[in-house]
């Protein structure tokens, strides 16, 4: 169906972007992680939008939304930690004794991850002020 075509296109785009940037296998692994999460983002966000629209009805909806956010962040951290660590360690090895090169590569890796994570987050979780000061708009 069309969903399969969309996933294949997204997977191809992610792989092409990784190859074009000269990224390693860890980057491809990370890109596949994004493709897999993006493939379910719409259905999850639809459900979370419904929960968010009910936050004003009772604080339990805010609690559920916050628990979903926390679960999302825990899962993303688990999926990315080893790959990001390996990419940073590879940058240290490649940079050898040139601290400037290591710093630039490390910053580039972290900026890329943060940018991708923010974009993915927007596809999943509605930005709602739950009244507890922990709204996602501060990110």
mmCIF file with all atom_site columns, C-alpha atoms in Angstrom:
data_model
loop_
_atom_site.group_PDB
_atom_site.id
_atom_site.type_symbol
_atom_site.label_atom_id
_atom_site.label_alt_id
_atom_site.label_comp_id
_atom_site.label_asym_id
_atom_site.label_entity_id
_atom_site.label_seq_id
_atom_site.pdbx_PDB_ins_code
_atom_site.Cartn_x
_atom_site.Cartn_y
_atom_site.Cartn_z
_atom_site.occupancy
_atom_site.B_iso_or_equiv
_atom_site.pdbx_formal_charge
_atom_site.auth_seq_id
_atom_site.auth_comp_id
_atom_site.auth_asym_id
_atom_site.auth_atom_id
_atom_site.pdbx_PDB_model_num
ATOM 1   C CA . UNK A 1 1   ? 0.000   0.000  0.000  1.00 0.00 ? 1   UNK A CA 1
ATOM 2   C CA . UNK A 1 2   ? 0.880   3.615  0.181  1.00 0.00 ? 2   UNK A CA 1
ATOM 3   C CA . UNK A 1 3   ? 2.247   3.344  3.749  1.00 0.00 ? 3   UNK A CA 1
ATOM 4   C CA . UNK A 1 4   ? 4.801   0.786  2.557  1.00 0.00 ? 4   UNK A CA 1
ATOM 5   C CA . UNK A 1 5   ? 5.864   3.071  -0.263 1.00 0.00 ? 5   UNK A CA 1
ATOM 6   C CA . UNK A 1 6   ? 6.185   5.965  2.183  1.00 0.00 ? 6   UNK A CA 1
ATOM 7   C CA . UNK A 1 7   ? 8.364   3.878  4.521  1.00 0.00 ? 7   UNK A CA 1
ATOM 8   C CA . UNK A 1 8   ? 10.587  2.703  1.654  1.00 0.00 ? 8   UNK A CA 1
ATOM 9   C CA . UNK A 1 9   ? 11.012  6.285  0.476  1.00 0.00 ? 9   UNK A CA 1
ATOM 10  C CA . UNK A 1 10  ? 11.855  7.453  3.992  1.00 0.00 ? 10  UNK A CA 1
ATOM 11  C CA . UNK A 1 11  ? 14.320  4.598  4.445  1.00 0.00 ? 11  UNK A CA 1
ATOM 12  C CA . UNK A 1 12  ? 15.949  5.400  1.114  1.00 0.00 ? 12  UNK A CA 1
ATOM 13  C CA . UNK A 1 13  ? 16.162  9.077  1.981  1.00 0.00 ? 13  UNK A CA 1
ATOM 14  C CA . UNK A 1 14  ? 17.740  8.342  5.351  1.00 0.00 ? 14  UNK A CA 1
ATOM 15  C CA . UNK A 1 15  ? 20.264  5.969  3.825  1.00 0.00 ? 15  UNK A CA 1
ATOM 16  C CA . UNK A 1 16  ? 21.093  8.438  1.047  1.00 0.00 ? 16  UNK A CA 1
ATOM 17  C CA . UNK A 1 17  ? 21.561  11.255 3.565  1.00 0.00 ? 17  UNK A CA 1
ATOM 18  C CA . UNK A 1 18  ? 23.894  9.106  5.650  1.00 0.00 ? 18  UNK A CA 1
ATOM 19  C CA . UNK A 1 19  ? 25.890  8.013  2.623  1.00 0.00 ? 19  UNK A CA 1
ATOM 20  C CA . UNK A 1 20  ? 26.141  11.563 1.302  1.00 0.00 ? 20  UNK A CA 1
ATOM 21  C CA . UNK A 1 21  ? 27.515  12.830 4.587  1.00 0.00 ? 21  UNK A CA 1
ATOM 22  C CA . UNK A 1 22  ? 30.153  10.095 4.651  1.00 0.00 ? 22  UNK A CA 1
ATOM 23  C CA . UNK A 1 23  ? 28.668  8.629  7.801  1.00 0.00 ? 23  UNK A CA 1
ATOM 24  C CA . UNK A 1 24  ? 29.557  5.252  9.231  1.00 0.00 ? 24  UNK A CA 1
ATOM 25  C CA . UNK A 1 25  ? 27.395  2.210  9.859  1.00 0.00 ? 25  UNK A CA 1
ATOM 26  C CA . UNK A 1 26  ? 26.443  3.687  13.244 1.00 0.00 ? 26  UNK A CA 1
ATOM 27  C CA . UNK A 1 27  ? 24.878  6.618  11.453 1.00 0.00 ? 27  UNK A CA 1
ATOM 28  C CA . UNK A 1 28  ? 22.897  4.291  9.200  1.00 0.00 ? 28  UNK A CA 1
ATOM 29  C CA . UNK A 1 29  ? 21.738  2.410  12.290 1.00 0.00 ? 29  UNK A CA 1
ATOM 30  C CA . UNK A 1 30  ? 20.674  5.726  13.820 1.00 0.00 ? 30  UNK A CA 1
ATOM 31  C CA . UNK A 1 31  ? 18.881  6.739  10.624 1.00 0.00 ? 31  UNK A CA 1
ATOM 32  C CA . UNK A 1 32  ? 16.950  3.481  10.622 1.00 0.00 ? 32  UNK A CA 1
ATOM 33  C CA . UNK A 1 33  ? 15.919  4.223  14.191 1.00 0.00 ? 33  UNK A CA 1
ATOM 34  C CA . UNK A 1 34  ? 14.388  7.494  12.961 1.00 0.00 ? 34  UNK A CA 1
ATOM 35  C CA . UNK A 1 35  ? 12.642  5.807  10.038 1.00 0.00 ? 35  UNK A CA 1
ATOM 36  C CA . UNK A 1 36  ? 11.141  3.180  12.328 1.00 0.00 ? 36  UNK A CA 1
ATOM 37  C CA . UNK A 1 37  ? 9.867   5.783  14.790 1.00 0.00 ? 37  UNK A CA 1
ATOM 38  C CA . UNK A 1 38  ? 8.562   8.045  12.019 1.00 0.00 ? 38  UNK A CA 1
ATOM 39  C CA . UNK A 1 39  ? 6.544   5.165  10.598 1.00 0.00 ? 39  UNK A CA 1
ATOM 40  C CA . UNK A 1 40  ? 4.358   5.120  13.730 1.00 0.00 ? 40  UNK A CA 1
ATOM 41  C CA . UNK A 1 41  ? 4.496   8.813  14.607 1.00 0.00 ? 41  UNK A CA 1
ATOM 42  C CA . UNK A 1 42  ? 1.160   9.823  13.104 1.00 0.00 ? 42  UNK A CA 1
ATOM 43  C CA . UNK A 1 43  ? -0.904  7.240  14.942 1.00 0.00 ? 43  UNK A CA 1
ATOM 44  C CA . UNK A 1 44  ? 0.849   7.901  18.255 1.00 0.00 ? 44  UNK A CA 1
ATOM 45  C CA . UNK A 1 45  ? 0.525   11.670 17.928 1.00 0.00 ? 45  UNK A CA 1
ATOM 46  C CA . UNK A 1 46  ? -3.164  11.346 17.067 1.00 0.00 ? 46  UNK A CA 1
ATOM 47  C CA . UNK A 1 47  ? -3.719  9.489  20.344 1.00 0.00 ? 47  UNK A CA 1
ATOM 48  C CA . UNK A 1 48  ? -1.571  11.899 22.335 1.00 0.00 ? 48  UNK A CA 1
ATOM 49  C CA . UNK A 1 49  ? -3.367  14.872 20.768 1.00 0.00 ? 49  UNK A CA 1
ATOM 50  C CA . UNK A 1 50  ? -6.616  13.449 22.130 1.00 0.00 ? 50  UNK A CA 1
ATOM 51  C CA . UNK A 1 51  ? -5.099  13.105 25.600 1.00 0.00 ? 51  UNK A CA 1
ATOM 52  C CA . UNK A 1 52  ? -3.636  16.632 25.387 1.00 0.00 ? 52  UNK A CA 1
ATOM 53  C CA . UNK A 1 53  ? -6.992  18.092 24.370 1.00 0.00 ? 53  UNK A CA 1
ATOM 54  C CA . UNK A 1 54  ? -8.428  16.726 27.628 1.00 0.00 ? 54  UNK A CA 1
ATOM 55  C CA . UNK A 1 55  ? -5.757  18.133 29.958 1.00 0.00 ? 55  UNK A CA 1
ATOM 56  C CA . UNK A 1 56  ? -8.160  20.894 31.009 1.00 0.00 ? 56  UNK A CA 1
ATOM 57  C CA . UNK A 1 57  ? -10.718 18.227 32.017 1.00 0.00 ? 57  UNK A CA 1
ATOM 58  C CA . UNK A 1 58  ? -8.562  16.835 34.780 1.00 0.00 ? 58  UNK A CA 1
ATOM 59  C CA . UNK A 1 59  ? -5.003  16.620 35.952 1.00 0.00 ? 59  UNK A CA 1
ATOM 60  C CA . UNK A 1 60  ? -4.889  12.859 35.319 1.00 0.00 ? 60  UNK A CA 1
ATOM 61  C CA . UNK A 1 61  ? -4.715  13.604 31.572 1.00 0.00 ? 61  UNK A CA 1
ATOM 62  C CA . UNK A 1 62  ? -1.656  15.771 32.198 1.00 0.00 ? 62  UNK A CA 1
ATOM 63  C CA . UNK A 1 63  ? -0.136  12.967 34.253 1.00 0.00 ? 63  UNK A CA 1
ATOM 64  C CA . UNK A 1 64  ? -0.738  10.451 31.450 1.00 0.00 ? 64  UNK A CA 1
ATOM 65  C CA . UNK A 1 65  ? 0.728   12.840 28.877 1.00 0.00 ? 65  UNK A CA 1
ATOM 66  C CA . UNK A 1 66  ? 3.786   13.432 31.069 1.00 0.00 ? 66  UNK A CA 1
ATOM 67  C CA . UNK A 1 67  ? 4.262   9.671  31.568 1.00 0.00 ? 67  UNK A CA 1
ATOM 68  C CA . UNK A 1 68  ? 4.105   9.200  27.790 1.00 0.00 ? 68  UNK A CA 1
ATOM 69  C CA . UNK A 1 69  ? 6.735   11.914 27.336 1.00 0.00 ? 69  UNK A CA 1
ATOM 70  C CA . UNK A 1 70  ? 9.002   10.306 29.896 1.00 0.00 ? 70  UNK A CA 1
ATOM 71  C CA . UNK A 1 71  ? 8.597   6.863  28.286 1.00 0.00 ? 71  UNK A CA 1
ATOM 72  C CA . UNK A 1 72  ? 9.353   8.394  24.882 1.00 0.00 ? 72  UNK A CA 1
ATOM 73  C CA . UNK A 1 73  ? 12.546  10.052 26.160 1.00 0.00 ? 73  UNK A CA 1
ATOM 74  C CA . UNK A 1 74  ? 13.702  6.885  27.952 1.00 0.00 ? 74  UNK A CA 1
ATOM 75  C CA . UNK A 1 75  ? 13.196  4.824  24.805 1.00 0.00 ? 75  UNK A CA 1
ATOM 76  C CA . UNK A 1 76  ? 14.980  7.305  22.554 1.00 0.00 ? 76  UNK A CA 1
ATOM 77  C CA . UNK A 1 77  ? 17.900  7.525  24.991 1.00 0.00 ? 77  UNK A CA 1
ATOM 78  C CA . UNK A 1 78  ? 18.183  3.744  25.102 1.00 0.00 ? 78  UNK A CA 1
ATOM 79  C CA . UNK A 1 79  ? 18.158  3.516  21.312 1.00 0.00 ? 79  UNK A CA 1
ATOM 80  C CA . UNK A 1 80  ? 20.669  6.301  20.709 1.00 0.00 ? 80  UNK A CA 1
ATOM 81  C CA . UNK A 1 81  ? 23.141  6.171  23.573 1.00 0.00 ? 81  UNK A CA 1
ATOM 82  C CA . UNK A 1 82  ? 25.496  3.472  22.281 1.00 0.00 ? 82  UNK A CA 1
ATOM 83  C CA . UNK A 1 83  ? 25.456  4.730  18.705 1.00 0.00 ? 83  UNK A CA 1
ATOM 84  C CA . UNK A 1 84  ? 26.127  8.351  19.681 1.00 0.00 ? 84  UNK A CA 1
ATOM 85  C CA . UNK A 1 85  ? 28.851  7.259  22.086 1.00 0.00 ? 85  UNK A CA 1
ATOM 86  C CA . UNK A 1 86  ? 30.505  5.174  19.339 1.00 0.00 ? 86  UNK A CA 1
ATOM 87  C CA . UNK A 1 87  ? 30.351  8.079  16.871 1.00 0.00 ? 87  UNK A CA 1
ATOM 88  C CA . UNK A 1 88  ? 31.932  10.471 19.379 1.00 0.00 ? 88  UNK A CA 1
ATOM 89  C CA . UNK A 1 89  ? 34.633  7.931  20.253 1.00 0.00 ? 89  UNK A CA 1
ATOM 90  C CA . UNK A 1 90  ? 35.343  7.460  16.534 1.00 0.00 ? 90  UNK A CA 1
ATOM 91  C CA . UNK A 1 91  ? 35.675  11.243 16.188 1.00 0.00 ? 91  UNK A CA 1
ATOM 92  C CA . UNK A 1 92  ? 38.230  11.234 19.014 1.00 0.00 ? 92  UNK A CA 1
ATOM 93  C CA . UNK A 1 93  ? 40.252  8.506  17.272 1.00 0.00 ? 93  UNK A CA 1
ATOM 94  C CA . UNK A 1 94  ? 40.019  10.251 13.881 1.00 0.00 ? 94  UNK A CA 1
ATOM 95  C CA . UNK A 1 95  ? 41.008  13.589 15.376 1.00 0.00 ? 95  UNK A CA 1
ATOM 96  C CA . UNK A 1 96  ? 44.063  12.065 17.047 1.00 0.00 ? 96  UNK A CA 1
ATOM 97  C CA . UNK A 1 97  ? 45.861  14.872 18.840 1.00 0.00 ? 97  UNK A CA 1
ATOM 98  C CA . UNK A 1 98  ? 43.982  17.781 17.249 1.00 0.00 ? 98  UNK A CA 1
ATOM 99  C CA . UNK A 1 99  ? 41.544  18.952 19.907 1.00 0.00 ? 99  UNK A CA 1
ATOM 100 C CA . UNK A 1 100 ? 39.949  21.426 17.480 1.00 0.00 ? 100 UNK A CA 1
ATOM 101 C CA . UNK A 1 101 ? 39.052  18.666 15.019 1.00 0.00 ? 101 UNK A CA 1
ATOM 102 C CA . UNK A 1 102 ? 37.675  16.470 17.794 1.00 0.00 ? 102 UNK A CA 1
ATOM 103 C CA . UNK A 1 103 ? 35.605  19.342 19.205 1.00 0.00 ? 103 UNK A CA 1
ATOM 104 C CA . UNK A 1 104 ? 34.164  20.252 15.787 1.00 0.00 ? 104 UNK A CA 1
ATOM 105 C CA . UNK A 1 105 ? 33.299  16.654 14.949 1.00 0.00 ? 105 UNK A CA 1
ATOM 106 C CA . UNK A 1 106 ? 31.811  16.062 18.393 1.00 0.00 ? 106 UNK A CA 1
ATOM 107 C CA . UNK A 1 107 ? 29.712  19.224 18.161 1.00 0.00 ? 107 UNK A CA 1
ATOM 108 C CA . UNK A 1 108 ? 28.598  18.284 14.661 1.00 0.00 ? 108 UNK A CA 1
ATOM 109 C CA . UNK A 1 109 ? 27.483  14.838 15.843 1.00 0.00 ? 109 UNK A CA 1
ATOM 110 C CA . UNK A 1 110 ? 25.597  16.207 18.838 1.00 0.00 ? 110 UNK A CA 1
ATOM 111 C CA . UNK A 1 111 ? 23.976  19.030 16.843 1.00 0.00 ? 111 UNK A CA 1
ATOM 112 C CA . UNK A 1 112 ? 22.815  16.512 14.239 1.00 0.00 ? 112 UNK A CA 1
ATOM 113 C CA . UNK A 1 113 ? 21.347  14.221 16.899 1.00 0.00 ? 113 UNK A CA 1
ATOM 114 C CA . UNK A 1 114 ? 19.641  17.099 18.717 1.00 0.00 ? 114 UNK A CA 1
ATOM 115 C CA . UNK A 1 115 ? 18.152  18.437 15.480 1.00 0.00 ? 115 UNK A CA 1
ATOM 116 C CA . UNK A 1 116 ? 16.848  15.021 14.429 1.00 0.00 ? 116 UNK A CA 1
ATOM 117 C CA . UNK A 1 117 ? 15.476  14.314 17.899 1.00 0.00 ? 117 UNK A CA 1
ATOM 118 C CA . UNK A 1 118 ? 13.668  17.642 18.052 1.00 0.00 ? 118 UNK A CA 1
ATOM 119 C CA . UNK A 1 119 ? 12.080  17.080 14.639 1.00 0.00 ? 119 UNK A CA 1
ATOM 120 C CA . UNK A 1 120 ? 11.055  13.559 15.629 1.00 0.00 ? 120 UNK A CA 1
ATOM 121 C CA . UNK A 1 121 ? 9.675   14.779 18.939 1.00 0.00 ? 121 UNK A CA 1
ATOM 122 C CA . UNK A 1 122 ? 7.463   17.291 17.129 1.00 0.00 ? 122 UNK A CA 1
ATOM 123 C CA . UNK A 1 123 ? 5.987   14.436 15.098 1.00 0.00 ? 123 UNK A CA 1
ATOM 124 C CA . UNK A 1 124 ? 5.136   12.468 18.256 1.00 0.00 ? 124 UNK A CA 1
ATOM 125 C CA . UNK A 1 125 ? 4.215   14.614 21.192 1.00 0.00 ? 125 UNK A CA 1
ATOM 126 C CA . UNK A 1 126 ? 1.920   17.629 21.210 1.00 0.00 ? 126 UNK A CA 1
ATOM 127 C CA . UNK A 1 127 ? 3.338   20.770 22.793 1.00 0.00 ? 127 UNK A CA 1
ATOM 128 C CA . UNK A 1 128 ? 0.961   21.397 25.655 1.00 0.00 ? 128 UNK A CA 1
ATOM 129 C CA . UNK A 1 129 ? 1.349   23.238 28.907 1.00 0.00 ? 129 UNK A CA 1
ATOM 130 C CA . UNK A 1 130 ? 0.217   20.706 31.498 1.00 0.00 ? 130 UNK A CA 1
ATOM 131 C CA . UNK A 1 131 ? 0.234   23.350 34.199 1.00 0.00 ? 131 UNK A CA 1
ATOM 132 C CA . UNK A 1 132 ? 3.282   21.851 35.894 1.00 0.00 ? 132 UNK A CA 1
ATOM 133 C CA . UNK A 1 133 ? 5.840   24.049 34.147 1.00 0.00 ? 133 UNK A CA 1
ATOM 134 C CA . UNK A 1 134 ? 7.168   21.073 32.169 1.00 0.00 ? 134 UNK A CA 1
ATOM 135 C CA . UNK A 1 135 ? 5.787   21.990 28.754 1.00 0.00 ? 135 UNK A CA 1
ATOM 136 C CA . UNK A 1 136 ? 7.809   20.928 25.758 1.00 0.00 ? 136 UNK A CA 1
ATOM 137 C CA . UNK A 1 137 ? 7.937   24.490 24.474 1.00 0.00 ? 137 UNK A CA 1
ATOM 138 C CA . UNK A 1 138 ? 11.004  25.053 26.665 1.00 0.00 ? 138 UNK A CA 1
ATOM 139 C CA . UNK A 1 139 ? 12.966  22.573 24.551 1.00 0.00 ? 139 UNK A CA 1
#
